[in-house]
Short mmCIF file of C-alpha atoms in Angstrom, two decimals:
data_model
loop_
_atom_site.label_atom_id
_atom_site.label_comp_id
_atom_site.label_asym_id
_atom_site.label_seq_id
_atom_site.Cartn_x
_atom_site.Cartn_y
_atom_site.Cartn_z
CA MET A 544 -61.68 99.02 63.66
CA PRO A 545 -61.53 95.05 63.43
CA VAL A 546 -60.85 93.83 59.67
CA PRO A 547 -63.98 91.39 58.94
CA HIS A 548 -62.30 87.86 57.57
CA ASP A 549 -64.12 88.05 54.12
CA GLU A 550 -62.06 91.45 54.10
CA ARG A 551 -58.76 89.76 55.33
CA ARG A 552 -59.08 86.33 52.91
CA ARG A 553 -58.92 88.99 50.21
CA SER A 554 -56.31 90.85 51.48
CA SER A 555 -54.01 88.78 51.74
CA PRO A 556 -50.86 88.82 49.70
CA ALA A 557 -51.15 85.18 49.85
CA THR A 558 -54.19 82.82 48.28
CA SER A 559 -54.56 79.88 48.25
CA ILE A 560 -55.11 78.40 44.32
CA THR A 561 -56.99 74.77 44.24
CA VAL A 562 -57.63 73.15 40.68
CA PRO A 563 -60.78 71.46 39.94
CA PRO A 564 -60.99 67.35 39.69
CA PRO A 565 -61.83 66.59 36.43
CA PRO A 566 -65.89 66.53 35.23
CA LEU A 567 -67.54 63.32 36.28
CA PHE A 568 -69.08 60.46 33.18
CA THR A 569 -67.70 62.26 30.68
CA GLN A 570 -64.24 60.21 29.95
CA SER A 571 -64.00 57.89 27.16
CA PHE A 572 -62.29 54.01 27.97
CA PHE A 573 -59.81 54.87 26.07
CA ALA A 574 -59.31 57.72 26.77
CA ARG A 575 -55.14 59.66 27.37
CA GLU A 576 -56.30 59.88 31.02
CA ASN A 577 -57.07 56.60 31.11
CA ALA A 578 -54.47 54.41 30.34
CA SER A 579 -53.39 53.23 33.68
CA ALA A 580 -56.54 52.59 35.14
CA ARG A 581 -57.15 50.96 31.78
CA VAL A 582 -54.02 48.38 32.49
CA LEU A 583 -54.97 48.28 36.29
CA TYR A 584 -58.77 47.09 34.82
CA LEU A 585 -57.79 44.79 31.58
CA ARG A 586 -54.73 43.16 34.31
CA THR A 587 -57.64 42.26 36.76
CA LEU A 588 -60.03 40.73 34.55
CA VAL A 589 -57.88 38.13 32.64
CA GLY A 590 -56.39 37.30 35.87
CA GLY A 591 -59.92 36.65 37.37
CA CYS A 592 -60.69 34.73 33.91
CA PHE A 593 -57.44 32.80 34.14
CA ALA A 594 -58.33 32.03 37.48
CA ILE A 595 -61.30 30.49 36.56
CA VAL A 596 -60.02 28.69 34.22
CA ILE A 597 -57.86 27.44 36.29
CA ILE A 598 -60.57 26.27 38.71
CA ILE A 599 -62.73 24.70 35.53
CA PHE A 600 -59.80 22.15 34.81
CA ALA A 601 -58.98 21.24 38.36
CA ILE A 602 -62.28 21.17 40.62
CA PHE A 603 -64.91 21.01 38.40
CA SER A 604 -62.56 17.87 37.51
CA ILE A 605 -64.01 16.23 40.85
CA TYR A 606 -67.32 16.21 39.99
CA TRP A 607 -67.14 15.11 36.33
CA GLY A 608 -65.02 12.27 37.55
CA ALA A 609 -67.87 11.25 39.77
CA LEU A 610 -69.54 10.53 37.24
CA TRP A 611 -67.43 9.83 33.86
CA LYS A 612 -66.67 6.06 34.73
CA THR A 613 -69.03 5.51 37.16
CA PRO A 614 -69.12 2.46 38.79
CA VAL A 615 -65.70 1.26 38.35
CA ARG A 616 -66.81 -1.10 41.32
CA ASN A 617 -70.02 -2.93 42.04
CA LEU A 618 -72.40 -2.88 44.65
CA ASN A 619 -72.54 -6.37 47.28
CA GLY A 620 -75.26 -8.28 46.91
CA TRP A 621 -76.81 -11.05 49.01
CA ILE A 622 -78.02 -14.78 47.99
CA VAL A 623 -80.47 -16.44 50.22
CA ASP A 624 -81.66 -19.78 49.19
CA PHE A 625 -84.19 -21.23 50.71
CA ASP A 626 -85.79 -23.34 48.40
CA ASN A 627 -82.72 -25.60 48.09
CA ALA A 628 -83.58 -27.48 45.18
CA LEU A 629 -83.75 -26.66 41.18
CA ILE A 630 -84.50 -23.17 41.20
CA GLY A 631 -82.42 -22.43 44.02
CA THR A 632 -79.22 -24.43 42.39
CA THR A 633 -80.31 -22.90 38.95
CA VAL A 634 -79.79 -18.97 40.11
CA LYS A 635 -77.14 -19.37 42.14
CA GLU A 636 -75.00 -20.78 39.83
CA ALA A 637 -76.19 -18.40 36.91
CA LEU A 638 -75.58 -15.11 39.19
CA MET A 639 -72.19 -16.38 40.66
CA MET A 640 -71.00 -16.44 37.00
CA PRO A 641 -69.37 -13.36 36.13
CA SER A 642 -70.67 -10.80 33.91
CA PRO A 643 -69.84 -7.20 32.76
CA GLN A 644 -72.75 -6.51 32.83
CA SER A 645 -73.87 -6.68 35.77
CA LYS A 646 -73.43 -3.79 38.36
CA VAL A 647 -73.70 -6.44 41.72
CA THR A 648 -71.35 -8.55 42.72
CA TRP A 649 -73.23 -11.25 44.14
CA LYS A 650 -72.46 -13.83 47.01
CA VAL A 651 -73.92 -16.73 48.58
CA VAL A 652 -74.82 -16.56 52.22
CA PRO A 653 -75.75 -19.42 54.08
CA MET A 654 -79.75 -19.57 55.17
CA ASP A 655 -78.56 -20.41 58.66
CA GLN A 656 -77.77 -16.59 59.03
CA PHE A 657 -81.31 -15.82 59.41
CA PRO A 658 -83.55 -17.71 61.14
CA GLY A 659 -86.11 -15.48 61.67
CA GLY A 660 -86.78 -16.05 57.49
CA VAL A 661 -87.94 -12.67 55.74
CA PRO A 662 -87.51 -10.13 58.42
CA ASP A 663 -84.11 -11.05 59.19
CA VAL A 664 -83.48 -10.44 55.58
CA GLU A 665 -85.03 -6.92 55.03
CA ARG A 666 -83.29 -5.75 58.38
CA ALA A 667 -79.62 -6.83 56.50
CA VAL A 668 -80.91 -4.69 54.08
CA LYS A 669 -81.80 -1.93 56.69
CA GLU A 670 -78.76 -1.68 58.69
CA GLU A 671 -76.98 -1.48 55.54
CA LYS A 672 -74.88 -5.22 55.65
CA THR A 673 -75.48 -5.19 52.05
CA TRP A 674 -77.14 -3.46 49.15
CA LEU A 675 -80.00 -5.61 48.34
CA VAL A 676 -80.48 -9.32 49.04
CA LEU A 677 -81.92 -12.01 46.63
CA ALA A 678 -83.80 -14.20 47.97
CA VAL A 679 -84.98 -17.75 46.45
CA ASN A 680 -88.23 -18.71 48.50
CA GLN A 681 -88.77 -21.75 50.02
CA ASN A 682 -90.57 -23.90 48.15
CA ALA A 683 -90.22 -22.40 45.43
CA THR A 684 -89.23 -25.68 43.13
CA ALA A 685 -92.32 -27.98 44.78
CA ARG A 686 -95.19 -25.52 43.71
CA LEU A 687 -93.29 -25.51 40.45
CA THR A 688 -93.34 -29.07 40.15
CA ALA A 689 -96.60 -29.05 41.12
CA SER A 690 -98.14 -26.96 38.66
CA TYR A 691 -96.35 -29.21 36.27
CA ALA A 692 -98.30 -32.37 37.27
CA ASN A 693 -101.52 -30.70 38.12
CA PRO A 694 -102.00 -27.24 36.24
CA ASP A 695 -102.73 -24.33 38.64
CA ARG A 696 -104.18 -21.27 37.11
CA ALA A 697 -103.20 -19.21 40.03
CA TYR A 698 -99.76 -20.50 39.47
CA ASN A 699 -96.96 -17.32 39.26
CA GLY A 700 -93.32 -17.72 38.80
CA SER A 701 -92.20 -14.15 39.78
CA SER A 702 -93.62 -15.43 43.52
CA ALA A 703 -90.01 -17.99 43.26
CA VAL A 704 -87.64 -15.17 43.67
CA THR A 705 -87.63 -11.80 46.17
CA VAL A 706 -85.15 -8.72 45.72
CA TYR A 707 -85.32 -6.91 48.99
CA ALA A 708 -83.29 -3.21 48.57
CA ALA A 709 -83.58 -0.08 50.03
CA GLU A 710 -84.47 3.24 47.80
CA ALA A 711 -84.12 5.46 50.62
CA ARG A 712 -80.16 4.79 51.42
CA ASN A 713 -79.36 6.18 47.63
CA GLU A 714 -82.06 6.54 45.06
CA ASN A 715 -79.56 7.18 42.10
CA ALA A 716 -78.17 3.83 43.17
CA PHE A 717 -81.62 2.37 42.95
CA ARG A 718 -82.87 3.56 40.06
CA VAL A 719 -79.92 3.25 37.95
CA LEU A 720 -77.56 0.68 39.24
CA ILE A 721 -79.82 -1.86 40.91
CA ARG A 722 -83.01 -2.46 39.26
CA PRO A 723 -81.86 -2.18 35.93
CA SER A 724 -78.77 -5.09 36.76
CA VAL A 725 -81.30 -7.75 38.79
CA GLN A 726 -83.94 -7.38 35.92
CA THR A 727 -81.63 -7.90 33.36
CA GLN A 728 -80.06 -11.14 35.23
CA LEU A 729 -82.91 -12.00 36.03
CA ALA A 730 -84.90 -12.07 32.85
CA ALA A 731 -81.81 -13.80 31.59
CA VAL A 732 -81.73 -16.80 33.79
CA GLY A 733 -86.00 -16.61 33.91
CA MET A 734 -85.59 -17.05 30.08
CA GLN A 735 -82.81 -20.04 30.15
CA PHE A 736 -84.43 -21.75 32.92
CA ALA A 737 -87.90 -21.61 30.78
CA GLU A 738 -86.28 -23.72 27.35
CA LYS A 739 -84.46 -25.59 29.89
CA SER A 740 -88.18 -26.94 31.58
CA VAL A 741 -89.94 -26.78 28.20
CA GLY A 742 -87.20 -29.08 26.99
CA SER A 743 -87.25 -31.32 29.79
CA LEU A 744 -90.84 -31.89 29.41
CA LEU A 745 -91.22 -32.64 25.91
CA THR A 746 -88.12 -35.59 26.99
CA ASN A 747 -90.46 -36.89 29.30
CA SER A 748 -87.93 -36.29 32.22
CA THR A 749 -90.35 -35.26 34.31
CA GLY A 750 -92.89 -38.37 33.32
CA THR A 751 -94.74 -36.17 30.81
CA SER A 752 -95.61 -36.33 27.39
CA ALA A 753 -96.39 -33.59 24.74
CA ALA A 754 -100.17 -34.01 25.10
CA SER A 755 -99.66 -32.95 28.33
CA VAL A 756 -97.47 -30.12 27.77
CA THR A 757 -100.47 -29.05 25.56
CA SER A 758 -102.49 -29.01 27.92
CA ILE A 759 -100.44 -27.34 30.58
CA LEU A 760 -99.94 -24.47 27.84
CA ALA A 761 -103.94 -24.46 27.65
CA THR A 762 -104.44 -23.96 31.68
CA SER A 763 -101.91 -22.29 32.86
CA PRO A 764 -99.40 -21.00 30.12
CA GLN A 765 -97.32 -18.70 32.52
CA THR A 766 -96.66 -22.34 34.04
CA VAL A 767 -94.09 -22.97 30.76
CA LEU A 768 -93.58 -19.38 29.26
CA ALA A 769 -93.00 -18.04 32.82
CA PRO A 770 -91.81 -20.76 35.40
CA LEU A 771 -88.89 -18.66 37.42
CA GLY A 772 -89.55 -14.61 37.42
CA PHE A 773 -88.79 -12.38 40.24
CA THR A 774 -90.44 -9.98 42.64
CA MET A 775 -89.31 -6.20 43.88
CA VAL A 776 -89.56 -5.03 46.99
CA ASN A 777 -88.96 -1.59 47.89
CA ILE A 778 -88.67 -2.02 52.03
CA LEU A 779 -87.33 1.84 52.27
CA PRO A 780 -88.76 3.66 49.17
CA PHE A 781 -88.01 7.03 48.79
CA ASP A 782 -91.17 8.23 48.20
CA LYS A 783 -90.90 11.96 49.00
CA PRO A 784 -89.68 13.93 45.89
CA VAL A 785 -89.48 16.73 48.24
CA ALA A 786 -86.71 15.04 50.22
CA SER A 787 -85.01 16.16 47.69
CA ALA A 788 -84.38 19.47 48.71
CA VAL A 789 -83.05 18.19 51.55
CA THR A 790 -80.39 15.74 50.79
CA PHE A 791 -78.88 16.69 48.12
CA VAL A 792 -80.27 20.76 46.07
CA GLY A 793 -80.92 21.90 49.57
CA LEU A 794 -77.19 21.27 50.70
CA ILE A 795 -76.13 23.64 48.05
CA TYR A 796 -78.73 25.92 49.26
CA GLN A 797 -77.25 25.94 53.19
CA LEU A 798 -74.07 26.84 51.69
CA ILE A 799 -74.38 29.62 49.65
CA LEU A 800 -76.78 30.77 52.96
CA THR A 801 -73.54 30.20 54.82
CA PHE A 802 -71.51 32.12 52.15
CA PHE A 803 -74.49 35.76 52.32
CA VAL A 804 -73.49 35.07 56.16
CA VAL A 805 -70.02 35.34 56.18
CA MET A 806 -69.95 38.35 53.61
CA MET A 807 -72.45 40.36 55.21
CA SER A 808 -70.46 40.01 59.05
CA SER A 809 -67.46 40.76 57.03
CA ALA A 810 -69.20 43.78 56.03
CA ALA A 811 -70.44 44.60 59.82
CA ARG A 812 -66.97 44.06 60.78
CA ASP A 813 -65.85 46.90 58.31
CA ALA A 814 -68.96 49.37 58.70
CA SER A 815 -68.73 49.66 62.50
CA GLY A 816 -64.67 49.62 62.34
CA PHE A 817 -64.67 46.37 64.96
CA GLY A 818 -62.30 44.73 62.84
CA LYS A 819 -59.43 47.31 63.79
CA SER A 820 -60.90 48.33 67.10
CA LEU A 821 -61.48 45.48 68.69
CA SER A 822 -59.11 43.40 70.81
CA LEU A 823 -57.59 40.63 69.39
CA GLY A 824 -59.59 38.10 71.39
CA SER A 825 -62.89 40.35 71.76
CA LEU A 826 -62.85 39.80 67.54
CA VAL A 827 -62.78 36.54 67.48
CA VAL A 828 -65.42 35.64 69.98
CA VAL A 829 -67.86 38.32 68.41
CA ARG A 830 -67.01 36.61 65.24
CA LEU A 831 -67.56 32.88 66.56
CA LEU A 832 -70.20 34.03 68.61
CA SER A 833 -72.09 36.54 66.11
CA ALA A 834 -71.87 32.77 63.32
CA PHE A 835 -73.35 30.52 66.28
CA VAL A 836 -76.30 32.18 66.72
CA ALA A 837 -77.20 33.35 62.51
CA TYR A 838 -76.78 29.93 61.88
CA PHE A 839 -79.01 28.51 64.92
CA PHE A 840 -82.27 30.84 63.31
CA LEU A 841 -81.36 30.15 59.81
CA ALA A 842 -81.22 26.44 60.85
CA LEU A 843 -84.53 26.78 62.05
CA PHE A 844 -86.80 28.49 59.62
CA TYR A 845 -84.65 26.03 57.09
CA THR A 846 -86.52 23.75 59.00
CA LEU A 847 -90.03 24.92 59.12
CA LEU A 848 -89.57 25.36 55.46
CA SER A 849 -89.44 21.64 55.08
CA VAL A 850 -92.48 21.94 57.80
CA ALA A 851 -94.49 23.51 55.46
CA PHE A 852 -93.98 21.16 52.27
CA GLN A 853 -95.18 18.18 54.68
CA LEU A 854 -92.04 16.53 55.18
CA ASP A 855 -91.98 13.76 57.97
CA PHE A 856 -89.59 13.48 60.20
CA THR A 857 -91.25 10.79 62.50
CA ARG A 858 -90.39 7.79 60.66
CA GLN A 859 -87.31 7.02 62.54
CA PHE A 860 -87.33 9.72 66.06
CA GLY A 861 -90.99 10.21 66.71
CA HIS A 862 -91.93 13.89 66.95
CA ALA A 863 -88.26 14.59 67.78
CA GLY A 864 -87.53 14.00 64.52
CA ILE A 865 -88.03 17.74 63.59
CA VAL A 866 -85.83 19.02 66.46
CA VAL A 867 -82.95 16.40 65.62
CA PHE A 868 -83.34 17.58 61.84
CA TRP A 869 -83.13 21.00 63.27
CA MET A 870 -80.03 20.09 64.98
CA LEU A 871 -78.58 18.23 62.01
CA ASN A 872 -79.14 21.59 59.67
CA TRP A 873 -77.41 23.79 62.60
CA VAL A 874 -74.36 21.81 62.98
CA GLY A 875 -74.29 21.47 59.48
CA MET A 876 -74.14 24.99 58.34
CA LEU A 877 -71.30 25.32 61.09
CA SER A 878 -69.76 23.15 59.62
CA VAL A 879 -69.77 24.41 56.14
CA GLY A 880 -70.33 28.09 57.20
CA LEU A 881 -67.23 28.38 59.67
CA ALA A 882 -64.80 27.28 57.13
CA LEU A 883 -65.61 30.18 55.30
CA GLU A 884 -65.27 32.29 58.11
CA SER A 885 -62.12 31.41 58.64
CA LEU A 886 -60.41 31.18 55.06
CA ILE A 887 -61.98 34.71 54.02
CA THR A 888 -59.33 36.40 56.77
CA LEU A 889 -56.85 35.19 54.83
CA LEU A 890 -58.34 34.51 51.64
CA THR A 891 -60.09 38.54 52.00
CA ILE A 892 -63.56 38.97 49.78
CA ARG A 893 -61.80 39.05 46.34
CA PHE A 894 -60.71 35.31 46.54
CA ILE A 895 -63.18 33.94 48.80
CA PRO A 896 -65.62 33.49 46.28
CA PHE A 897 -62.95 30.66 44.06
CA PHE A 898 -63.00 28.39 47.91
CA LEU A 899 -66.57 29.10 47.86
CA LEU A 900 -67.10 27.24 43.91
CA SER A 901 -64.25 24.72 45.29
CA TRP A 902 -66.28 23.74 49.03
CA ILE A 903 -69.19 23.44 47.22
CA ILE A 904 -67.64 21.20 44.18
CA VAL A 905 -65.98 18.78 46.49
CA ASN A 906 -68.91 18.23 48.73
CA VAL A 907 -71.48 17.69 45.85
CA GLY A 908 -69.38 15.28 43.78
CA VAL A 909 -69.56 12.57 46.43
CA CYS A 910 -73.32 12.57 46.90
CA ILE A 911 -74.69 11.64 43.78
CA PHE A 912 -74.01 7.92 43.94
CA PRO A 913 -72.33 5.68 46.58
CA ILE A 914 -69.28 6.12 47.29
CA GLU A 915 -68.06 2.54 47.57
CA VAL A 916 -68.92 2.78 43.07
CA MET A 917 -66.71 5.58 42.72
CA PRO A 918 -62.77 5.47 42.01
CA ALA A 919 -60.58 5.54 45.23
CA ILE A 920 -60.06 9.10 45.86
CA PHE A 921 -63.46 10.02 46.38
CA ARG A 922 -63.22 7.75 49.67
CA TYR A 923 -62.37 11.63 51.51
CA GLY A 924 -66.28 12.02 50.86
CA TYR A 925 -66.62 9.77 53.85
CA ALA A 926 -65.58 12.33 56.00
CA THR A 927 -67.31 15.84 53.99
CA PRO A 928 -70.12 17.65 55.78
CA PHE A 929 -72.53 16.85 52.61
CA TYR A 930 -72.44 13.50 53.14
CA ASN A 931 -73.31 13.37 56.75
CA ILE A 932 -75.53 15.62 56.89
CA SER A 933 -77.58 14.02 53.79
CA ARG A 934 -76.81 10.93 55.24
CA ALA A 935 -78.53 11.92 58.50
CA VAL A 936 -81.43 12.78 57.07
CA ARG A 937 -82.10 9.87 55.41
CA CYS A 938 -82.31 8.13 58.79
CA ILE A 939 -84.33 11.26 59.53
CA VAL A 940 -87.02 10.83 56.59
CA PHE A 941 -86.96 7.60 55.40
CA GLY A 942 -85.73 5.14 58.47
CA THR A 943 -82.44 4.44 56.83
CA LYS A 944 -79.82 2.96 59.29
CA ASN A 945 -79.13 4.95 62.22
CA ASP A 946 -75.74 6.74 62.26
CA VAL A 947 -76.44 9.95 63.06
CA GLY A 948 -74.79 10.21 65.67
CA LYS A 949 -71.80 9.14 64.30
CA ASN A 950 -72.79 12.09 61.48
CA PHE A 951 -73.44 14.73 64.28
CA GLY A 952 -69.77 13.67 65.60
CA ILE A 953 -68.23 14.30 62.00
CA LEU A 954 -70.03 17.64 61.16
CA ILE A 955 -68.91 18.64 65.08
CA VAL A 956 -65.53 17.83 63.95
CA TRP A 957 -65.11 20.19 61.32
CA VAL A 958 -66.46 23.05 63.26
CA ALA A 959 -64.26 22.46 66.23
CA ILE A 960 -61.14 22.43 63.42
CA SER A 961 -62.55 25.72 61.83
CA CYS A 962 -62.86 27.18 65.89
CA ILE A 963 -58.68 26.59 66.28
CA THR A 964 -58.28 27.24 62.45
CA LEU A 965 -60.27 31.04 62.86
CA PRO A 966 -58.33 32.39 66.16
CA LEU A 967 -54.82 31.47 64.20
CA PHE A 968 -55.49 33.16 61.40
CA GLN A 969 -56.80 36.39 62.48
CA TRP A 970 -53.56 36.15 65.02
CA ILE A 971 -51.54 36.12 61.42
CA VAL A 972 -53.34 39.30 59.71
CA ARG A 973 -53.55 40.64 62.82
CA ARG A 974 -49.41 40.96 63.23
CA GLN A 975 -49.32 41.87 59.74
CA ASP A 976 -52.02 44.41 60.74
CA ILE A 977 -50.04 45.99 63.67
CA ARG A 978 -46.68 46.11 61.10
CA ALA A 979 -48.15 47.89 58.15
CA ALA A 980 -49.79 50.21 61.14
CA GLN A 981 -46.40 51.39 62.84
CA SER A 982 -44.65 51.25 59.16
CA GLU A 983 -46.99 53.40 57.89
CA GLY A 984 -47.31 55.58 61.09
CA THR A 985 -44.08 55.82 60.70
CA ASP A 986 -44.11 57.60 57.10
CA ARG A 987 -47.06 59.20 57.78
CA GLY A 988 -45.38 60.99 60.67
CA SER A 989 -42.20 62.69 58.50
CA GLU A 990 -44.69 64.13 56.04
CA GLY A 991 -45.43 67.02 57.80
CA ARG A 992 -43.99 70.59 57.52
CA VAL A 993 -44.04 74.12 58.07
CA ILE A 994 -43.86 75.97 54.72
CA ASP A 995 -43.74 80.00 55.52
CA ILE A 996 -44.66 81.30 51.84
CA SER A 997 -46.07 84.73 53.16
CA ALA A 998 -44.66 87.83 51.24
CA GLY A 999 -40.97 89.21 53.09
CA ALA A 1000 -41.34 86.45 55.54
CA GLY A 1001 -38.90 83.23 56.38
CA THR A 1002 -39.54 79.72 55.32
CA GLY A 1003 -40.69 78.10 58.12
CA GLY A 1004 -38.92 74.83 58.18
CA VAL A 1005 -39.59 71.13 58.54
CA LYS A 1006 -40.45 69.86 61.29
CA GLY A 1007 -41.87 66.27 61.69
CA GLU A 1008 -45.69 66.09 62.88
CA SER A 1009 -45.65 69.92 64.03
CA ALA A 1010 -43.72 72.98 63.45
CA GLY A 1011 -43.74 76.51 64.38
CA VAL A 1012 -45.28 79.34 62.09
CA PRO A 1013 -44.12 82.64 61.78
CA GLU A 1014 -44.98 84.69 64.88
CA LYS A 1015 -45.95 87.65 62.74
CA GLY A 1016 -47.39 88.50 59.66
CA GLY A 1017 -46.50 85.76 58.02
CA LYS A 1018 -48.33 82.90 56.41
CA GLY A 1019 -47.51 78.92 57.52
CA VAL A 1020 -48.74 75.89 56.11
CA TYR A 1021 -48.95 72.62 58.52
CA ALA A 1022 -49.49 69.50 56.21
CA ALA A 1023 -50.58 66.15 57.80
CA ALA A 1024 -52.03 63.58 55.87
CA GLY A 1025 -53.95 66.14 53.53
CA ASP A 1026 -56.54 68.76 55.06
CA VAL A 1027 -56.55 71.79 54.61
CA HIS A 1028 -56.65 74.41 57.22
CA HIS A 1029 -56.84 78.11 57.05
CA ALA A 1030 -56.13 79.96 60.82
CA SER A 1031 -55.74 83.19 61.16
CA GLY A 1032 -55.25 85.15 64.39
CA ASP A 1033 -54.27 83.85 67.82
CA LEU A 1034 -56.07 79.95 67.77
CA ASP A 1035 -55.05 77.73 70.36
CA MET A 1036 -56.34 74.79 69.15
CA ASP A 1037 -56.10 70.87 70.92
CA MET A 1038 -57.03 68.45 67.83
CA ASP A 1039 -58.10 64.90 67.06
CA VAL A 1040 -56.54 63.67 63.47
CA GLY A 1041 -57.59 60.51 62.72
CA LEU A 1042 -55.45 59.03 60.40
CA ASN A 1043 -57.12 56.12 57.91
CA LEU A 1044 -54.63 54.05 57.77
CA SER A 1045 -55.16 51.07 55.02
CA LEU A 1046 -53.99 48.62 57.81
CA GLY A 1047 -55.29 50.39 60.89
CA VAL A 1048 -56.58 53.45 62.82
CA GLU A 1049 -53.99 55.88 64.66
CA VAL A 1050 -55.32 58.89 66.50
CA ARG A 1051 -52.89 61.13 67.03
CA LYS A 1052 -53.16 64.48 69.10
CA LEU A 1053 -51.70 67.36 67.80
CA GLY A 1054 -51.66 70.73 70.32
CA LEU A 1055 -50.98 73.48 68.25
CA ARG A 1056 -50.88 77.10 68.44
CA THR A 1057 -50.84 79.54 65.10
CA ALA A 1058 -49.74 82.49 65.57
CA GLY A 1059 -51.26 84.91 62.23
CA ALA A 1060 -51.08 88.27 61.93
CA GLY A 1061 -53.45 88.78 64.52
CA GLU A 1062 -54.32 92.41 64.24
CA GLY A 1063 -52.59 92.28 60.74
CA GLY A 1064 -54.91 89.48 59.77
CA GLU A 1065 -52.82 87.59 57.86
CA GLU A 1066 -53.73 83.74 57.55
CA GLY A 1067 -51.89 80.14 58.53
CA VAL A 1068 -52.50 77.23 56.49
CA ILE A 1069 -52.87 73.58 57.82
CA LEU A 1070 -53.15 70.62 56.49
CA VAL A 1071 -54.64 66.85 57.84
CA GLY A 1072 -56.52 64.84 56.53
CA SER A 1073 -58.16 65.30 53.35
CA ARG A 1074 -60.90 68.64 54.50
CA SER A 1075 -59.65 72.04 53.88
CA ARG A 1076 -61.02 74.58 56.83
CA SER A 1077 -60.48 78.35 56.96
CA LEU A 1078 -60.46 79.05 60.46
CA SER A 1079 -60.92 82.69 61.89
CA GLY A 1080 -60.87 83.33 65.96
CA SER A 1081 -64.25 83.41 66.03
CA GLY A 1082 -64.20 79.14 64.72
CA SER A 1083 -65.65 80.13 61.03
CA GLU A 1084 -65.33 77.49 58.75
CA SER A 1085 -64.93 76.95 55.34
CA ARG A 1086 -64.59 73.82 52.62
CA THR A 1087 -61.69 74.34 50.35
CA PRO A 1088 -61.79 71.76 46.69
CA ARG A 1089 -59.04 69.76 46.16
CA ARG A 1090 -57.24 67.71 43.67
CA GLY A 1091 -55.14 65.01 44.01
CA GLY A 1092 -54.79 65.00 47.65
CA GLU A 1093 -52.31 68.49 47.09
CA GLU A 1094 -52.99 71.94 48.10
CA VAL A 1095 -51.76 74.14 45.36
#
């Protein structure tokens, strides 16, 4: 009569004994059992903090340096004298004198270069030939002289000089450098000119008398007290506060969004196994195509967010401006995101955050003030993605100089570089993976062995990946990567055994035939992988605990 499977197991002369794992969630950090884990934890934490300290001094210094002594050089400004008389001469002489407080280096430009007058002056500023133009207006001296001779209540000294600048080109430069410097210099020039004019009036150098001065003060006091002033014309105002989100802060957000995509893409490859199963060419195509498609739609929704907050895109390109802005965001995301996608191949998930931080600082540091006023080392900024995105956005939103084609070209170069480096880095890593898989596969192959531990039976020898077991009445142990299978009876098995390697997945097809006791009911024990199975002739299965990868 056949013996039931459970009774056969109980009657077996050789019994498997497993050691239960330690209870979870009960140990102290300073427990003796955690000594090696504690050392590893502290070493990892301290090493990471030390790397962050290096980042602080090596990378954060870029941002601090961008603000430390700025401006180290002055912005360029033009003086155009349309007056060609006393006021024009006075202003030119005063501004051309060196002044340590001035943030503008002035240059006198002949009025012949502006045959169209004021429109030509504004065009020069808009086309970024200079940061600002100070124009001494035509007949400024003649109007002042006429007001001296015949006091005019409507005389306005601020109409003598007009300063043209574009805030939208760089709002920080306009607010911090240009406007304060011009106000300080021209206020000093106006005061000096007023003092000289009063002295001339009192000494009758203009044919008047003290009584005439009193008369002028009574009728038109501004003619005496403020004969020379100025008016600042902001030809391209930064009049959309929400634009700050797309010209500066929003660029950081864009980069962070691309970082999320890179991390999710990496997790998706690990979860699907594509990182190890796909060929090199297929893997590179999947990574690049995923990034291009993901950023395409993310850029669209980023653009729609700006539209929802009523950012005007029609000033430069009309209604096509929104499409240009969308494509700019797409290419911009690709330029910064593909760099992350490429380098995560070498740096891995552990170290890519360090590059992310460096990538942000390197880009942001050149977008605060004009590169012209920063130390020479920051000239690299002309080629950075953030700088070119910001420049193109200002053109689309505010109508500044149209260099959008050049900006797109620089961004596309960044994309092309990443499209070249990503396959190269993936090829390097794939070669390392193949070597590691081959090496580990050899090591795993030498571990398999058959041991006969039954009473009275001979001991099975070590026979590589597969070995025989006693034909009758014995118990055999087949070891292959740690799975435990208890088999009894005559059982033919054709098994696919997945060996999960640290750098690859290798599938081996093992053809095994175990000869158990059959009639005597003895068991064979097969160790394969990380699971323990007891297999009878009918295919029944039971789980056996294991500890530390060893079956006791």
